[in-house]
Coordinates of N, CA and C in Angstrom, one line a residue:
M1 N -71.6 17.5 -11.8 CA -70.9 16.3 -11.9 C -71.0 15.8 -13.3
F2 N -69.8 15.4 -13.9 CA -69.9 15.0 -15.3 C -70.7 13.8 -15.4
G3 N -71.4 13.7 -16.6 CA -72.3 12.6 -16.8 C -73.7 13.2 -17.1
E4 N -74.1 14.2 -16.4 CA -75.4 14.9 -16.6 C -75.2 16.1 -17.5
N5 N -74.1 16.7 -17.5 CA -73.8 17.9 -18.4 C -72.9 17.4 -19.5
I6 N -73.0 18.2 -20.6 CA -72.1 17.9 -21.8 C -70.8 18.4 -21.3
V7 N -69.8 17.6 -21.4 CA -68.4 17.9 -21.0 C -67.6 18.1 -22.2
L8 N -67.2 19.4 -22.4 CA -66.3 19.7 -23.5 C -65.1 20.5 -23.0
G9 N -64.0 20.4 -23.7 CA -62.8 21.1 -23.3 C -61.7 20.1 -23.0
N10 N -60.5 20.6 -22.9 CA -59.4 19.8 -22.6 C -58.4 20.6 -21.8
T11 N -57.6 20.0 -21.0 CA -56.6 20.7 -20.2 C -55.5 19.7 -19.7
E12 N -54.4 20.2 -19.5 CA -53.3 19.5 -18.9 C -53.4 19.6 -17.3
C13 N -53.4 18.5 -16.7 CA -53.5 18.4 -15.2 C -52.2 17.9 -14.6
K14 N -51.6 18.6 -13.7 CA -50.4 18.1 -13.0 C -50.8 17.0 -12.1
V15 N -49.9 16.0 -12.0 CA -50.1 14.9 -11.1 C -49.1 15.1 -9.9
D16 N -49.7 15.2 -8.7 CA -48.8 15.4 -7.5 C -48.1 14.1 -7.1
T17 N -47.3 14.2 -6.1 CA -46.5 13.1 -5.7 C -47.3 11.9 -5.1
K18 N -48.6 12.2 -4.8 CA -49.5 11.1 -4.3 C -50.4 10.6 -5.4
G19 N -50.2 11.1 -6.6 CA -50.9 10.6 -7.8 C -52.3 11.2 -7.9
R20 N -52.4 12.5 -7.4 CA -53.7 13.2 -7.5 C -53.7 14.2 -8.5
I21 N -54.8 14.5 -9.1 CA -55.0 15.6 -10.1 C -56.2 16.4 -9.6
F22 N -56.1 17.7 -9.9 CA -57.3 18.6 -9.7 C -58.1 18.5 -10.9
L23 N -59.4 18.1 -10.7 CA -60.3 18.0 -11.8 C -60.7 19.4 -12.3
P24 N -60.7 19.7 -13.6 CA -61.0 21.0 -14.1 C -62.5 21.3 -13.9
K25 N -62.9 22.6 -13.9 CA -64.3 23.0 -13.8 C -65.2 22.4 -14.8
F26 N -64.7 22.3 -16.1 CA -65.5 21.8 -17.1 C -66.0 20.3 -16.9
S27 N -65.4 19.6 -15.9 CA -65.7 18.3 -15.6 C -67.0 18.2 -14.7
Y28 N -67.4 19.3 -14.1 CA -68.6 19.4 -13.3 C -68.5 18.4 -12.1
S29 N -67.3 17.9 -11.7 CA -67.2 17.0 -10.7 C -67.4 17.6 -9.3
E30 N -68.0 16.8 -8.4 CA -68.3 17.3 -7.1 C -67.6 16.3 -6.1
K31 N -67.4 16.9 -4.9 CA -66.7 16.0 -3.9 C -67.5 14.7 -3.6
Y32 N -66.8 13.7 -3.4 CA -67.3 12.3 -3.1 C -67.9 11.6 -4.3
D33 N -67.9 12.2 -5.5 CA -68.3 11.5 -6.7 C -67.4 10.3 -6.9
E34 N -68.0 9.2 -7.3 CA -67.3 8.0 -7.6 C -67.0 7.9 -9.1
I35 N -65.7 7.9 -9.4 CA -65.2 7.9 -10.7 C -64.7 6.5 -11.1
V36 N -65.2 6.0 -12.2 CA -64.7 4.7 -12.6 C -63.7 4.9 -13.7
F37 N -62.5 4.3 -13.6 CA -61.5 4.3 -14.6 C -61.7 3.0 -15.4
S38 N -61.8 3.1 -16.7 CA -61.8 2.0 -17.6 C -61.0 2.2 -18.8
V39 N -60.7 1.1 -19.5 CA -59.8 1.3 -20.7 C -60.7 1.1 -21.9
N40 N -60.6 2.0 -22.8 CA -61.4 1.9 -24.1 C -60.7 1.0 -25.1
D41 N -61.4 0.7 -26.2 CA -60.8 -0.2 -27.2 C -59.5 0.4 -27.8
D42 N -59.4 1.7 -27.8 CA -58.2 2.4 -28.4 C -57.1 2.6 -27.3
N43 N -57.3 1.9 -26.2 CA -56.3 2.0 -25.1 C -56.3 3.3 -24.3
T44 N -57.3 4.2 -24.6 CA -57.4 5.4 -23.8 C -58.1 5.1 -22.5
I45 N -57.8 5.9 -21.5 CA -58.5 5.7 -20.2 C -59.7 6.6 -20.1
L46 N -60.8 5.9 -19.8 CA -62.1 6.7 -19.7 C -62.4 6.9 -18.2
L47 N -63.0 8.0 -17.9 CA -63.4 8.3 -16.6 C -64.9 8.6 -16.7
N48 N -65.7 7.8 -15.9 CA -67.2 7.9 -15.9 C -67.6 8.1 -14.5
N49 N -68.6 9.0 -14.3 CA -69.2 9.2 -13.0 C -70.2 8.1 -12.7
L50 N -69.9 7.2 -11.9 CA -70.8 6.0 -11.6 C -72.2 6.4 -11.0
V51 N -72.2 7.2 -10.1 CA -73.4 7.6 -9.4 C -74.3 8.3 -10.4
C52 N -73.8 9.1 -11.3 CA -74.6 9.9 -12.3 C -75.2 8.9 -13.2
L53 N -74.5 7.9 -13.7 CA -75.0 6.9 -14.6 C -76.2 6.2 -14.0
K54 N -76.0 5.7 -12.8 CA -77.0 5.0 -12.1 C -78.3 5.9 -11.9
R55 N -78.1 7.2 -11.5 CA -79.2 8.1 -11.3 C -80.0 8.3 -12.6
R56 N -79.3 8.4 -13.7 CA -80.0 8.6 -15.0 C -80.9 7.4 -15.3
I57 N -80.4 6.2 -15.1 CA -81.1 5.0 -15.4 C -82.3 4.9 -14.4
N58 N -82.2 5.2 -13.2 CA -83.3 5.2 -12.2 C -84.4 6.2 -12.6
E59 N -84.0 7.4 -12.9 CA -84.9 8.4 -13.3 C -85.7 8.0 -14.6
L60 N -85.0 7.4 -15.5 CA -85.7 7.0 -16.7 C -86.7 5.9 -16.5
E61 N -86.2 4.9 -15.6 CA -87.1 3.8 -15.3 C -88.4 4.3 -14.6
K62 N -88.3 5.3 -13.8 CA -89.5 5.8 -13.1 C -90.4 6.5 -14.0
N63 N -89.9 7.2 -15.1 CA -90.7 8.0 -16.0 C -90.9 7.4 -17.3
I64 N -90.7 6.1 -17.5 CA -90.8 5.5 -18.8 C -92.2 5.7 -19.3
S65 N -92.2 6.2 -20.6 CA -93.6 6.4 -21.1 C -93.8 5.9 -22.5
N66 N -92.7 5.5 -23.2 CA -92.8 5.0 -24.6 C -91.7 4.1 -25.0
E67 N -91.8 3.6 -26.2 CA -90.7 2.7 -26.6 C -89.4 3.3 -26.8
S68 N -89.3 4.6 -27.1 CA -88.0 5.3 -27.3 C -87.3 5.4 -25.9
D69 N -88.1 5.6 -24.8 CA -87.6 5.6 -23.5 C -87.0 4.3 -23.1
E70 N -87.7 3.2 -23.5 CA -87.2 1.9 -23.2 C -85.8 1.6 -23.9
R71 N -85.7 2.1 -25.2 CA -84.5 1.9 -25.9 C -83.4 2.7 -25.3
L72 N -83.7 3.9 -24.7 CA -82.7 4.7 -24.1 C -82.2 4.0 -22.8
I73 N -83.1 3.5 -22.0 CA -82.8 2.7 -20.8 C -81.9 1.6 -21.2
M74 N -82.2 0.8 -22.2 CA -81.4 -0.3 -22.6 C -80.0 0.2 -23.0
S75 N -80.0 1.3 -23.7 CA -78.7 1.8 -24.1 C -77.8 2.2 -22.9
L76 N -78.4 2.9 -21.9 CA -77.7 3.3 -20.7 C -77.3 2.1 -19.9
N77 N -78.2 1.1 -19.8 CA -77.8 -0.2 -19.1 C -76.6 -0.9 -19.8
N78 N -76.7 -0.9 -21.1 CA -75.5 -1.5 -21.9 C -74.2 -0.7 -21.6
K79 N -74.3 0.6 -21.6 CA -73.2 1.4 -21.3 C -72.6 1.1 -19.9
L80 N -73.5 1.1 -18.9 CA -73.1 0.8 -17.6 C -72.5 -0.6 -17.4
E81 N -73.1 -1.6 -18.1 CA -72.5 -2.9 -18.1 C -71.1 -2.9 -18.7
S82 N -71.0 -2.2 -19.8 CA -69.7 -2.1 -20.5 C -68.6 -1.5 -19.5
I83 N -69.0 -0.5 -18.8 CA -68.1 0.2 -17.9 C -67.7 -0.8 -16.8
Y84 N -68.7 -1.5 -16.2 CA -68.4 -2.5 -15.2 C -67.4 -3.5 -15.6
F85 N -67.6 -4.0 -16.9 CA -66.7 -5.1 -17.3 C -65.3 -4.6 -17.7
S86 N -65.2 -3.3 -18.1 CA -63.9 -2.8 -18.5 C -63.3 -2.0 -17.3
C87 N -63.9 -1.9 -16.2 CA -63.4 -1.2 -15.0 C -62.1 -1.7 -14.5
I88 N -61.1 -0.8 -14.4 CA -59.9 -1.2 -13.8 C -59.7 -0.6 -12.4
S89 N -60.5 0.4 -12.0 CA -60.4 1.0 -10.7 C -61.5 2.0 -10.5
V90 N -61.7 2.3 -9.2 CA -62.7 3.3 -8.9 C -62.0 4.2 -7.8
S91 N -62.3 5.5 -8.0 CA -61.7 6.5 -7.0 C -62.7 7.5 -6.7
K92 N -62.7 8.1 -5.5 CA -63.6 9.2 -5.2 C -62.9 10.5 -5.2
V93 N -63.7 11.5 -5.7 CA -63.2 12.9 -5.7 C -63.2 13.4 -4.2
D94 N -62.1 14.0 -3.8 CA -62.0 14.5 -2.5 C -62.6 15.9 -2.3
R95 N -62.6 16.5 -1.1 CA -63.2 17.8 -0.8 C -62.6 18.9 -1.7
Q96 N -61.4 18.8 -2.1 CA -60.7 19.8 -3.0 C -60.8 19.5 -4.5
R97 N -61.7 18.6 -4.8 CA -62.0 18.2 -6.2 C -60.7 17.6 -6.8
R98 N -60.0 16.8 -6.0 CA -58.9 16.1 -6.5 C -59.3 14.6 -6.7
L99 N -58.6 14.0 -7.6 CA -58.9 12.6 -7.9 C -57.6 11.8 -7.9
I100 N -57.6 10.7 -7.1 CA -56.3 9.9 -7.1 C -56.3 9.0 -8.3
I101 N -55.3 9.0 -9.1 CA -55.1 8.0 -10.1 C -54.4 6.9 -9.5
P102 N -55.0 5.7 -9.4 CA -54.4 4.6 -8.7 C -53.0 4.2 -9.3
M103 N -52.1 3.8 -8.4 CA -50.7 3.4 -8.8 C -50.7 2.4 -10.0
S104 N -51.6 1.5 -10.0 CA -51.6 0.5 -11.0 C -51.8 1.1 -12.4
I105 N -52.7 2.1 -12.4 CA -53.0 2.8 -13.7 C -51.8 3.7 -14.1
R106 N -51.2 4.4 -13.1 CA -50.1 5.2 -13.4 C -48.9 4.4 -13.9
T107 N -48.7 3.2 -13.4 CA -47.6 2.4 -13.8 C -47.9 1.8 -15.2
E108 N -49.0 1.2 -15.3 CA -49.3 0.5 -16.6 C -49.4 1.5 -17.8
H109 N -49.9 2.7 -17.5 CA -50.1 3.7 -18.6 C -49.0 4.7 -18.6
D110 N -47.9 4.5 -17.9 CA -46.8 5.4 -17.9 C -47.1 6.9 -17.6
I111 N -47.9 7.1 -16.6 CA -48.3 8.4 -16.1 C -47.3 8.9 -15.0
S112 N -46.8 10.0 -15.2 CA -45.8 10.5 -14.2 C -46.2 11.9 -13.7
D113 N -45.8 13.0 -14.5 CA -46.0 14.3 -14.0 C -47.3 15.0 -14.4
S114 N -47.9 14.6 -15.5 CA -49.1 15.3 -15.9 C -50.0 14.3 -16.8
V115 N -51.2 14.7 -16.9 CA -52.1 14.0 -17.8 C -52.9 15.1 -18.6
I116 N -53.5 14.7 -19.7 CA -54.4 15.6 -20.4 C -55.8 15.0 -20.3
L117 N -56.8 15.8 -19.8 CA -58.2 15.4 -19.8 C -58.9 16.0 -20.9
Q118 N -59.7 15.2 -21.6 CA -60.5 15.7 -22.7 C -62.0 15.4 -22.4
G119 N -62.8 16.4 -22.4 CA -64.2 16.2 -22.3 C -64.8 15.5 -23.5
C120 N -65.6 14.5 -23.3 CA -66.2 13.7 -24.4 C -67.6 13.4 -24.2
G121 N -68.5 14.5 -24.2 CA -69.9 14.3 -23.9 C -70.2 14.1 -22.5
D122 N -70.4 12.8 -22.1 CA -70.8 12.5 -20.7 C -69.7 11.9 -19.9
H123 N -68.5 11.9 -20.5 CA -67.3 11.2 -19.8 C -66.1 12.0 -20.1
L124 N -65.0 11.6 -19.5 CA -63.7 12.2 -19.8 C -62.8 11.1 -20.3
K125 N -61.8 11.5 -21.2 CA -60.7 10.7 -21.6 C -59.5 11.2 -21.0
M126 N -58.6 10.3 -20.6 CA -57.3 10.7 -20.0 C -56.2 10.2 -20.8
F127 N -55.2 11.1 -21.1 CA -54.1 10.7 -21.9 C -52.8 11.0 -21.1
N128 N -51.8 10.1 -21.2 CA -50.6 10.2 -20.4 C -49.6 11.2 -20.9
S129 N -49.8 11.8 -22.1 CA -48.9 12.8 -22.5 C -49.6 13.6 -23.7
S130 N -49.0 14.8 -23.9 CA -49.5 15.6 -25.0 C -49.3 14.9 -26.4
E131 N -48.3 14.1 -26.4 CA -48.0 13.3 -27.7 C -49.1 12.3 -27.9
S132 N -49.5 11.6 -26.9 CA -50.6 10.6 -27.0 C -51.9 11.3 -27.4
Y133 N -52.1 12.4 -26.8 CA -53.3 13.2 -27.1 C -53.3 13.7 -28.6
E134 N -52.2 14.2 -29.0 CA -52.1 14.6 -30.4 C -52.3 13.4 -31.4
N135 N -51.7 12.3 -31.0 CA -51.9 11.1 -31.9 C -53.3 10.7 -31.9
Y136 N -54.0 10.8 -30.8 CA -55.5 10.4 -30.8 C -56.2 11.4 -31.7
K137 N -55.9 12.7 -31.6 CA -56.6 13.7 -32.5 C -56.4 13.4 -34.0
M138 N -55.1 13.0 -34.3 CA -54.8 12.7 -35.7 C -55.6 11.5 -36.2
M139 N -55.7 10.5 -35.3 CA -56.5 9.3 -35.6 C -57.9 9.6 -35.9
L140 N -58.5 10.5 -35.1 CA -59.9 10.9 -35.3 C -60.1 11.7 -36.7
K141 N -59.1 12.5 -37.0 CA -59.2 13.2 -38.3 C -59.2 12.2 -39.5
Q142 N -58.5 11.1 -39.3 CA -58.4 10.1 -40.4 C -59.7 9.3 -40.6
L143 N -60.5 9.3 -39.6 CA -61.8 8.5 -39.7 C -62.8 9.1 -40.6

């Protein structure tokens, strides 16, 4: 399930008539994972595995041993809080590793036939077109 493993790679995913996409293998997603959709500052859609983030925090809290662990817990708590506040929807992965992109997100972000998923460490970024993905890559090169 993404969140515990480093997620790298990108792929185009077809959106079916019900708004579902098959999650790629590099996402490490499992059935019934809860995926939080949120909007980043650059207007990209982020996908985070909610259960995984909570599990990481709980494991760290149980095994806290020094000040750096405390800082890591605070960092994860801040990330989780940020995800909660920027959350626009939550969806569960089904038995076939499909994820429904809610209609409100498809409408607001002009998603129709396909999306591009980009692995970004412990989360995914979703782009509504190859053009928006290429624009994002160009923006990163300029930084």
